[in-house]
PDB file of C-alpha atoms and ligand atoms in Angstrom:
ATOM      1  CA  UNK T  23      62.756  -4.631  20.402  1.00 55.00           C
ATOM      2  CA  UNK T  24      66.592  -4.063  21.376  1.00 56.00           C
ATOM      3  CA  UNK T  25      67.375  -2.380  24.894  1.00 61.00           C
ATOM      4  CA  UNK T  26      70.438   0.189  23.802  1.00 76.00           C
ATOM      5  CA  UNK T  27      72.687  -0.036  26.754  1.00 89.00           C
ATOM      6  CA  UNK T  28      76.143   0.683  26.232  1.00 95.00           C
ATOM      7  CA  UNK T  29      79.210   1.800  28.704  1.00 97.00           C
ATOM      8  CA  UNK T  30      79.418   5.642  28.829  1.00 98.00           C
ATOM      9  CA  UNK T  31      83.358   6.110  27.630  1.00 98.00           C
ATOM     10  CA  UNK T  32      81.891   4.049  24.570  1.00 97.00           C
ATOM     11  CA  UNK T  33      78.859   6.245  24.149  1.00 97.00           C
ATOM     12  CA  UNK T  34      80.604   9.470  24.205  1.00 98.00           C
ATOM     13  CA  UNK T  35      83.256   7.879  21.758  1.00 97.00           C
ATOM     14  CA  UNK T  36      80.102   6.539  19.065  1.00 96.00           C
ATOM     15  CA  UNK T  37      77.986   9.860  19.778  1.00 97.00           C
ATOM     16  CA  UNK T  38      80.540  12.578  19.897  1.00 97.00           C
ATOM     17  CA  UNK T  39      84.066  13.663  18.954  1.00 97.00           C
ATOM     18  CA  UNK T  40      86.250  12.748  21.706  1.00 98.00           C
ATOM     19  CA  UNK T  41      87.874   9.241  21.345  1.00 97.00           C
ATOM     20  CA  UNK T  42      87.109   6.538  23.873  1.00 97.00           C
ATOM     21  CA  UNK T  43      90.543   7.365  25.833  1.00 97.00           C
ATOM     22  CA  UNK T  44      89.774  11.203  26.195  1.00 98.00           C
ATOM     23  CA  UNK T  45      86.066  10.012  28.301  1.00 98.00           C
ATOM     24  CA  UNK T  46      88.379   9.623  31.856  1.00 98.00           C
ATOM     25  CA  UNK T  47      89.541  13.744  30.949  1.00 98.00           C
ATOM     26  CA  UNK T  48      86.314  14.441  29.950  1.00 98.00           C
ATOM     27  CA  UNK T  49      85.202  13.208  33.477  1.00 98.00           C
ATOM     28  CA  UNK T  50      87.711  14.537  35.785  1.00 98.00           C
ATOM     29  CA  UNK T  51      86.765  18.327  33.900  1.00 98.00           C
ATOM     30  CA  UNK T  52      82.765  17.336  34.819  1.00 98.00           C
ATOM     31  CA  UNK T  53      82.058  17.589  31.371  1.00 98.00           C
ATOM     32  CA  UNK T  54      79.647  14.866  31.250  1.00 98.00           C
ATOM     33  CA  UNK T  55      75.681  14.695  32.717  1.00 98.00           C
ATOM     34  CA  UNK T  56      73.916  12.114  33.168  1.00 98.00           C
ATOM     35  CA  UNK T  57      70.241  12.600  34.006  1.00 97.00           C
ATOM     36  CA  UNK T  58      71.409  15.967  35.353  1.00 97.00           C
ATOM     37  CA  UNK T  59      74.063  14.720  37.303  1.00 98.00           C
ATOM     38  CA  UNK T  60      78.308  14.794  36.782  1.00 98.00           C
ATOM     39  CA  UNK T  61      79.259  11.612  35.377  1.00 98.00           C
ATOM     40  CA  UNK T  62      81.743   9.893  37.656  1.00 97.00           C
ATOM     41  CA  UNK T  63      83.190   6.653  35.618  1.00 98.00           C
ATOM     42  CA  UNK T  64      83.954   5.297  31.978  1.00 97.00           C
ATOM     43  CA  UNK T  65      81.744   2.480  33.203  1.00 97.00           C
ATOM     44  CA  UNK T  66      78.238   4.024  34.299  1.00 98.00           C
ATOM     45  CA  UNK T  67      75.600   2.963  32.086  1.00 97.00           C
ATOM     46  CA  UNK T  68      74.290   4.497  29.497  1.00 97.00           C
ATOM     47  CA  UNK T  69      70.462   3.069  28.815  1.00 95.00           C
ATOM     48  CA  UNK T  70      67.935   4.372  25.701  1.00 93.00           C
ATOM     49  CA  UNK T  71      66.711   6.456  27.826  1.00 96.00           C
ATOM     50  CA  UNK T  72      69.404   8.331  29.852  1.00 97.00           C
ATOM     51  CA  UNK T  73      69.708  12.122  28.844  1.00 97.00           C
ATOM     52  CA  UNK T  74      73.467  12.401  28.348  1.00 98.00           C
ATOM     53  CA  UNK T  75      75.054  16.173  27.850  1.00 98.00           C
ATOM     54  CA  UNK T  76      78.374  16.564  26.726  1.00 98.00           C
ATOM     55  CA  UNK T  77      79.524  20.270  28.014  1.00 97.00           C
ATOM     56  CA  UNK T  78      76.506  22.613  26.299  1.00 91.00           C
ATOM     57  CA  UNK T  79      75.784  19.916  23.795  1.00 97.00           C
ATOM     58  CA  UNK T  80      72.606  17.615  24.414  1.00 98.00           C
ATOM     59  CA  UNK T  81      74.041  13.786  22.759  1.00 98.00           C
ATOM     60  CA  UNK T  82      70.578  12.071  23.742  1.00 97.00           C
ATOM     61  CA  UNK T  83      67.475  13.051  25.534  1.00 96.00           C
ATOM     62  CA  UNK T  84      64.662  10.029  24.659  1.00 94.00           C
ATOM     63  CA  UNK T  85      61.699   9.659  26.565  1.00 95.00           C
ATOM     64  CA  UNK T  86      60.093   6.677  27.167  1.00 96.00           C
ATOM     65  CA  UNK T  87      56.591   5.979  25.516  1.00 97.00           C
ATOM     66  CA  UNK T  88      53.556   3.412  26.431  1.00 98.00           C
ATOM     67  CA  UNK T  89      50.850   3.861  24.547  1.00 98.00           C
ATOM     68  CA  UNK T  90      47.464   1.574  24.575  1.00 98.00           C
ATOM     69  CA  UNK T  91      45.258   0.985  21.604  1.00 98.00           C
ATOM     70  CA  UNK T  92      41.565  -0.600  21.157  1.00 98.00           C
ATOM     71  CA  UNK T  93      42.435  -2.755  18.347  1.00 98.00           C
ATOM     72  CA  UNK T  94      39.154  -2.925  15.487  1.00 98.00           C
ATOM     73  CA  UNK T  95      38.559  -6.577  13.695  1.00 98.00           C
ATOM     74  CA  UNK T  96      40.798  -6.024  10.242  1.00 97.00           C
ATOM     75  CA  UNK T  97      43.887  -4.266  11.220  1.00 98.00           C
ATOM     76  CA  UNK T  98      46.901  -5.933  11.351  1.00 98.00           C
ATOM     77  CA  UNK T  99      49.689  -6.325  14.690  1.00 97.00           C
ATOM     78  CA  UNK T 100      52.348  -4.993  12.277  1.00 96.00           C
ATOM     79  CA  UNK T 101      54.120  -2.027  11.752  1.00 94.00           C
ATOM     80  CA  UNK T 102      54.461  -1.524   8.110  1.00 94.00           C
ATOM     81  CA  UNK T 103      51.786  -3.720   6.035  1.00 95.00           C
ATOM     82  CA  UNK T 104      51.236  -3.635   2.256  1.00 95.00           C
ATOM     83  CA  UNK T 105      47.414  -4.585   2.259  1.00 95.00           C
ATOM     84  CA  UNK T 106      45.902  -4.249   5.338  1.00 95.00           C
ATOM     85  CA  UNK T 107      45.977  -1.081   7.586  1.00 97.00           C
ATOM     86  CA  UNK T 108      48.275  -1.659  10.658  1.00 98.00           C
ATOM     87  CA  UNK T 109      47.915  -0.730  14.362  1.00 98.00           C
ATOM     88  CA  UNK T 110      50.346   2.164  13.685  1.00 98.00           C
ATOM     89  CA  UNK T 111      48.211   3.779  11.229  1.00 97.00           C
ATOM     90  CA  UNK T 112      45.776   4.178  13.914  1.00 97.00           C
ATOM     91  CA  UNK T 113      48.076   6.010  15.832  1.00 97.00           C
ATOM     92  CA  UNK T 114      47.605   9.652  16.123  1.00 93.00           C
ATOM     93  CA  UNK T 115      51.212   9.998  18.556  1.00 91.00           C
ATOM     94  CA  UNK T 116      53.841  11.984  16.833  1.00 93.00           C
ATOM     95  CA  UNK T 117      56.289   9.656  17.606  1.00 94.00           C
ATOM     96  CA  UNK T 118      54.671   5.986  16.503  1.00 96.00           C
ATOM     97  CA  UNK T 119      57.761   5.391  14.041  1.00 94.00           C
ATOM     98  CA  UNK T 120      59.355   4.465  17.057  1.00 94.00           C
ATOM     99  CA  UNK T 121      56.794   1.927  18.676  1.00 97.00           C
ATOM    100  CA  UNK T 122      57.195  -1.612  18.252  1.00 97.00           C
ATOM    101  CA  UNK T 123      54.232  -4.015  19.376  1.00 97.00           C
ATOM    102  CA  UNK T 124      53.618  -5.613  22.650  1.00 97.00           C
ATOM    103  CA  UNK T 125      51.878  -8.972  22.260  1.00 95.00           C
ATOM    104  CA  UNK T 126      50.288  -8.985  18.851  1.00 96.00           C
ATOM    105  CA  UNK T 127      46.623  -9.987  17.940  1.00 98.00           C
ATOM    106  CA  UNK T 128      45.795 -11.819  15.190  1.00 98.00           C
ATOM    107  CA  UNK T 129      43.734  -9.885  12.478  1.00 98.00           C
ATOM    108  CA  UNK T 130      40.435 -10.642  13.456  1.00 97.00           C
ATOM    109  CA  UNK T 131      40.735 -10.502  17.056  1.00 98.00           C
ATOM    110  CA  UNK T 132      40.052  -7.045  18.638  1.00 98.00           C
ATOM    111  CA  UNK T 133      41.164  -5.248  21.618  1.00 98.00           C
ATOM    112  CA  UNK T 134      43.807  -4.362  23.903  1.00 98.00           C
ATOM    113  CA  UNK T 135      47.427  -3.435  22.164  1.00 98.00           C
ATOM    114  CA  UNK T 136      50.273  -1.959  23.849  1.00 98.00           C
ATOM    115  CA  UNK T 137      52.914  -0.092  22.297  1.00 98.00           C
ATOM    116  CA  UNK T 138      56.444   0.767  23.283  1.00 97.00           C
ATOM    117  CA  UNK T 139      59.446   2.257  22.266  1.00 96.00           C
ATOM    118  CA  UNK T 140      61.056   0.235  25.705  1.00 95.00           C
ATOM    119  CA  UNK T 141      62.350  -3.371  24.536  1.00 93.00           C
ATOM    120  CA  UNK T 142      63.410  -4.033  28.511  1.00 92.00           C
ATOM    121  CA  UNK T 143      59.570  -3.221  29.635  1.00 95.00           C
ATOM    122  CA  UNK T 144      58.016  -5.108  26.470  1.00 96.00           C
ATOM    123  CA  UNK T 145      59.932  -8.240  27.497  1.00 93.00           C
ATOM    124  CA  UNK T 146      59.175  -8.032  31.314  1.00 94.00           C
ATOM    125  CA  UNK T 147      55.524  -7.424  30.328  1.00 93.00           C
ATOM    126  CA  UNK T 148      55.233 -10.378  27.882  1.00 94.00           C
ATOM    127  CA  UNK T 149      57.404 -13.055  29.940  1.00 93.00           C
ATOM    128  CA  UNK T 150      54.700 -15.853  31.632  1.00 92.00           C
ATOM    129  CA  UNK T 151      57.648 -15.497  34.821  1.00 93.00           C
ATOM    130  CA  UNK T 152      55.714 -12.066  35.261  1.00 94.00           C
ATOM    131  CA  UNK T 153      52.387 -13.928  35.222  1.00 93.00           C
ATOM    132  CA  UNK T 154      50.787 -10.784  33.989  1.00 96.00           C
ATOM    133  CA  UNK T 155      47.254 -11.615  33.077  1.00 97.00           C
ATOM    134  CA  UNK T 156      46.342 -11.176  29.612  1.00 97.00           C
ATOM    135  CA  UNK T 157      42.209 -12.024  29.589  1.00 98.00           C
ATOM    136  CA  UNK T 158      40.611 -12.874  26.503  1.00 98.00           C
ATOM    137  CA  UNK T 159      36.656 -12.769  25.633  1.00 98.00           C
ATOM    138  CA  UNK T 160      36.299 -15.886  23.752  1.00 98.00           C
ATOM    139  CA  UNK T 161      32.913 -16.551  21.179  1.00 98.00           C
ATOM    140  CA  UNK T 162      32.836 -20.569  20.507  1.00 98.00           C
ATOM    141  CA  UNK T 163      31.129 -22.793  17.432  1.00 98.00           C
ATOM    142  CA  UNK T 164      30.113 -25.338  19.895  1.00 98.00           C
ATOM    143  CA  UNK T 165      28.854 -25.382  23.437  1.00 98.00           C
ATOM    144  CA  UNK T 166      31.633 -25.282  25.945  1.00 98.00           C
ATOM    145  CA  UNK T 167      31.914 -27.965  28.860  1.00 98.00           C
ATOM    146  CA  UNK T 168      33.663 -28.310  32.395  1.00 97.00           C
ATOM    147  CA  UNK T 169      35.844 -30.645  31.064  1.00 98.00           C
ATOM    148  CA  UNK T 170      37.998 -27.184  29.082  1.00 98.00           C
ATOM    149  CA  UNK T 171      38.663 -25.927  32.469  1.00 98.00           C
ATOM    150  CA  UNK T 172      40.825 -28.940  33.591  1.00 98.00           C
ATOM    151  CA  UNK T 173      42.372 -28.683  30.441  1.00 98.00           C
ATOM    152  CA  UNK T 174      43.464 -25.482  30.181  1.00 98.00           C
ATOM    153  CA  UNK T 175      44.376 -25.663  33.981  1.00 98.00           C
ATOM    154  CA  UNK T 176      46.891 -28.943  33.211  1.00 98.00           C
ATOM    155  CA  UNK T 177      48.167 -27.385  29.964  1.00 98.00           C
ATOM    156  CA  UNK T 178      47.790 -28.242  26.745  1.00 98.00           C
ATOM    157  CA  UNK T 179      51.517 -29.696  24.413  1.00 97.00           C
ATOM    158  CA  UNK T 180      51.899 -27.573  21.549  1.00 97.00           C
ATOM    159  CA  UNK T 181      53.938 -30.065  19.183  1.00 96.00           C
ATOM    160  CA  UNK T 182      55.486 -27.030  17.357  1.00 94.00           C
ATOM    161  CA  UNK T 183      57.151 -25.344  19.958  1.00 95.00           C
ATOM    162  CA  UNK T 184      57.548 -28.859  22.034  1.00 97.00           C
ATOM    163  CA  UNK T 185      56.366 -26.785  25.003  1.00 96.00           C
ATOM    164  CA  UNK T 186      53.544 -27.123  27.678  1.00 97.00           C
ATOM    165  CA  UNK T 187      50.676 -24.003  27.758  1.00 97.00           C
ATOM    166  CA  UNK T 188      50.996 -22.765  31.311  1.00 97.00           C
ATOM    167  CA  UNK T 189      48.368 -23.344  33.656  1.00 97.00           C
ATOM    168  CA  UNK T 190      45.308 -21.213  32.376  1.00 98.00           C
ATOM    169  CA  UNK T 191      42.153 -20.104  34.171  1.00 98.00           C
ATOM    170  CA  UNK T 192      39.061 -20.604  32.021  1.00 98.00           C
ATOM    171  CA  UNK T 193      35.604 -19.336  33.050  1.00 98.00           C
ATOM    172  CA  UNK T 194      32.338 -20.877  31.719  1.00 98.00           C
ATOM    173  CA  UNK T 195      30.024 -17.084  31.120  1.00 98.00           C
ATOM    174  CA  UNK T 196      27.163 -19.584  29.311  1.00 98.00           C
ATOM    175  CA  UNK T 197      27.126 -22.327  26.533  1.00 98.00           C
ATOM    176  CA  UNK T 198      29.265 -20.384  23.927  1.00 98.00           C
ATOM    177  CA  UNK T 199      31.054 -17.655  25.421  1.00 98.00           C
ATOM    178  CA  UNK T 200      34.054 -17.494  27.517  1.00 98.00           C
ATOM    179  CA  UNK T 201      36.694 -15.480  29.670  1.00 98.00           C
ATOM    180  CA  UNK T 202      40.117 -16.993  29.141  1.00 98.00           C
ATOM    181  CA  UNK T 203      43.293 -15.832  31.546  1.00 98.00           C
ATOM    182  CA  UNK T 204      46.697 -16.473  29.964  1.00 98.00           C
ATOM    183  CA  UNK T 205      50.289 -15.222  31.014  1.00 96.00           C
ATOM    184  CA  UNK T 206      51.930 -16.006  27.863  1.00 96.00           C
ATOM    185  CA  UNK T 207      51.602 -15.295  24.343  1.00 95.00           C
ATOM    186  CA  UNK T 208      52.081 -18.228  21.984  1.00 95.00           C
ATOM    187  CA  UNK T 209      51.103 -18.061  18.481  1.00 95.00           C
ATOM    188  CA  UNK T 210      47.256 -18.272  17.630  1.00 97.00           C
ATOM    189  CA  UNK T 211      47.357 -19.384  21.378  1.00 98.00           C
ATOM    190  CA  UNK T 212      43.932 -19.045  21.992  1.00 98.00           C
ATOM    191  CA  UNK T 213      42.427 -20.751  18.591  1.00 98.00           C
ATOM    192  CA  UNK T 214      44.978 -23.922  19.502  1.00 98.00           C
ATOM    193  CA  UNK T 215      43.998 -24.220  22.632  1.00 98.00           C
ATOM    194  CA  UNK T 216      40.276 -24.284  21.893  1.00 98.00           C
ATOM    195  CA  UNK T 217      41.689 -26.226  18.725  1.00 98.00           C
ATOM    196  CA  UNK T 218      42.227 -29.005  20.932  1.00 98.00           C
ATOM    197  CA  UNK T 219      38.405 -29.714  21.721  1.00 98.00           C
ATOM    198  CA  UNK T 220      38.139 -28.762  17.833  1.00 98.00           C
ATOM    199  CA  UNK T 221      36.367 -26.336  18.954  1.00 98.00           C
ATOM    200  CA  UNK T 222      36.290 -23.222  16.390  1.00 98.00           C
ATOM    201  CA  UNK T 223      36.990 -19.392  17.861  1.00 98.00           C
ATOM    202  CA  UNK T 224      34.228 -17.182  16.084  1.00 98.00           C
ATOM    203  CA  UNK T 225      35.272 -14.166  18.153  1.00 98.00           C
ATOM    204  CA  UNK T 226      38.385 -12.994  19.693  1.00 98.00           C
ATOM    205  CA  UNK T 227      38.833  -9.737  22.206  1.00 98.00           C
ATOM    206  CA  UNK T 228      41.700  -9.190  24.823  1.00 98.00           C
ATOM    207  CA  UNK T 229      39.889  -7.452  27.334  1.00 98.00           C
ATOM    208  CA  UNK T 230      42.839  -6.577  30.064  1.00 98.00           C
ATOM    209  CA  UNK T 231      46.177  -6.756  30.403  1.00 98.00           C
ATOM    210  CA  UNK T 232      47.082  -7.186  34.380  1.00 97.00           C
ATOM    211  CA  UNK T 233      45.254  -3.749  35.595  1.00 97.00           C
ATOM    212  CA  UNK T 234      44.885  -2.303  32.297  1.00 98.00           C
ATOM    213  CA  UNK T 235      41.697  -2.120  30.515  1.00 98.00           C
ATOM    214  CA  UNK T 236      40.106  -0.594  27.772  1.00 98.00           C
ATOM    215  CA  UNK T 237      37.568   1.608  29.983  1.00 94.00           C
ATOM    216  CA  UNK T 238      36.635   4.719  27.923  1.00 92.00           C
ATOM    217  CA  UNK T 239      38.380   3.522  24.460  1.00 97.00           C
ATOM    218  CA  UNK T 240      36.496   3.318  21.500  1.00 97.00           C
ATOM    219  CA  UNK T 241      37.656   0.627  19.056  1.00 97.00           C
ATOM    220  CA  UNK T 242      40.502   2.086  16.620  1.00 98.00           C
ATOM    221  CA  UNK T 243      41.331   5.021  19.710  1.00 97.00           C
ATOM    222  CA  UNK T 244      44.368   5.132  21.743  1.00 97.00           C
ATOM    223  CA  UNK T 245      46.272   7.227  24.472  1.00 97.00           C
ATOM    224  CA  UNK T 246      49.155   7.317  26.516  1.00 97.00           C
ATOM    225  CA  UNK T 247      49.416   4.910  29.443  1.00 98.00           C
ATOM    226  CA  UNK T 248      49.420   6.535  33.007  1.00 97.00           C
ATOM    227  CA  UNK T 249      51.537   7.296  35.484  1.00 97.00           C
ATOM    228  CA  UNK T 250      49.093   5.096  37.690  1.00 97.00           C
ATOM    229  CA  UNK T 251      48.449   2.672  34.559  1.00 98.00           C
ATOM    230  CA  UNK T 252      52.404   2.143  34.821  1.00 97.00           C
ATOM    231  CA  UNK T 253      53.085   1.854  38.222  1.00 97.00           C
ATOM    232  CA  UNK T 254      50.004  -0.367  38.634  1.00 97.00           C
ATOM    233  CA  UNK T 255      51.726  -2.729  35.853  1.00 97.00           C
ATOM    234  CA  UNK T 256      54.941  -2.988  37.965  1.00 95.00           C
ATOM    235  CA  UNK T 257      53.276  -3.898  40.918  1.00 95.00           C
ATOM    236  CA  UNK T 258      51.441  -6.948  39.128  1.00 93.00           C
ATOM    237  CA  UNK T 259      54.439  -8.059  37.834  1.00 91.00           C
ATOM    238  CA  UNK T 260      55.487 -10.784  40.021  1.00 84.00           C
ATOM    239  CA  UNK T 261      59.180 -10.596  38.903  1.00 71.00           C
TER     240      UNK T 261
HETATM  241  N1  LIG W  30      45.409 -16.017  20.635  1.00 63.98           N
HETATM  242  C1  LIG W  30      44.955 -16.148  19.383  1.00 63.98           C
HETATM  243  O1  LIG W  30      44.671 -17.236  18.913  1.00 63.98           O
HETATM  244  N2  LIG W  30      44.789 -15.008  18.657  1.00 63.98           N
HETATM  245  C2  LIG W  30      45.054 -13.783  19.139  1.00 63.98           C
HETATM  246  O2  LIG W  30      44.876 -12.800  18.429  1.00 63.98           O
HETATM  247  C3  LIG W  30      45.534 -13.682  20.457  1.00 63.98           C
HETATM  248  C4  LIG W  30      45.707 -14.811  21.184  1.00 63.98           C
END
């Protein structure tokens, strides 16, 4: 999940012919475009995602991808797997060899994956300082009471990672069934947390993820995220 960014005069010197001294020449001739416009100085940056032309020549033009998936029970968060099918078999894009998973689910839970080929965006999305909602349809071996909500509200100490679960919000739907907000995304998170009451998780979905939802996505299907999907996500994202 690396961000490539990288000073232009040592882009053009990695991705071309010219040396790393020849990029100030290069730029006083308006060789260089970036995004479409003349390059100015050695130091502009150069992201993933920048289209950078070198007089005719195109040196990179990547776009961007988001792509959201309705994860079945079975299928592993992984992108190469020697047993069970992965979330990028599912995939029908042309370019999945280049996603890498946002927030995995464990095997048997189902629902809501996102993909990316954007390291920066996966980590914004996934840090709790965002405090993106990720909510979680929770099926329980015994009969939930009030008492989980205070819990889950104070935190719970995960001795393995010495760390405190943020504060979660935990709705009661009836005696064995639950909706479960998180912002972060520790391992088995969910299981642990109910773990604490030793209370078994029977069923597992991630319903949302801030404004995105599942909403006309049949388990195993995926698509593209929106403009709107995206610029919704950016405006939940409290940092
Ligand atoms: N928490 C879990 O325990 N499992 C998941 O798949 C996701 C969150």
């Amino acid at each position: 999940m690396k961000s490539k960014t990288c000073r232009l005069d040592r882009f053009i010197s990695q991705n071309s012919a010219f040396k790393l001294s020849d990029v100030r020449l290069l730029l006083a001739q308006k060789r260089i475009l970036l995004d479409g416009q003349i390059a100015q100085s050695i130091q502009q940056k150069v992201t993933q995602f920048t289209q950078v032309i070198l007089d005719d020549q195109c040196l990179q033009n990547n776009q961007p991808l988001y792509v959201l998936l309705n994860k079945p029970q079975g299928v592993v968060s992984a992108t190469t797997d020697l047993k069970h099918k992965t979330v990028v078999d599912l995939l029908e894009h042309p370019k999945k060899d280049e996603l890498h998973i946002v927030g995995r689910l464990d095997l048997n839970t189902t629902g809501l994956v996102l993909l990316s080929n954007d390291g920066a965006w996966s980590r914004k999305i996934s840090l709790p300082e965002t405090k993106l909602a990720k909510i979680y349809e929770v099926t329980l071996a015994k009969p939930l009471t009030p008492e989980y909500i205070q819990v889950f509200r104070e935190g719970i100490y995960f001795a393995y990672e010495n760390i405190t679960t943020q504060p979660a919000h935990l709705e009661i739907i009836s005696d064995y069934h639950a909706r479960l907000s998180l912002v972060e995304g520790k391992y088995h998170q969910v299981k642990r947390m109910f773990g604490y009451f030793q209370n078994e998780v029977l069923a597992l979905h991630r319903a949302s993820v801030g404004p995105i939802t599942l909403a006309g996505l049949e388990l195993g299907q995926s698509r593209d995220l929106t403009t709107q999907e995206m610029a919704a996500i950016e405006a939940h994202c409290v940092v």
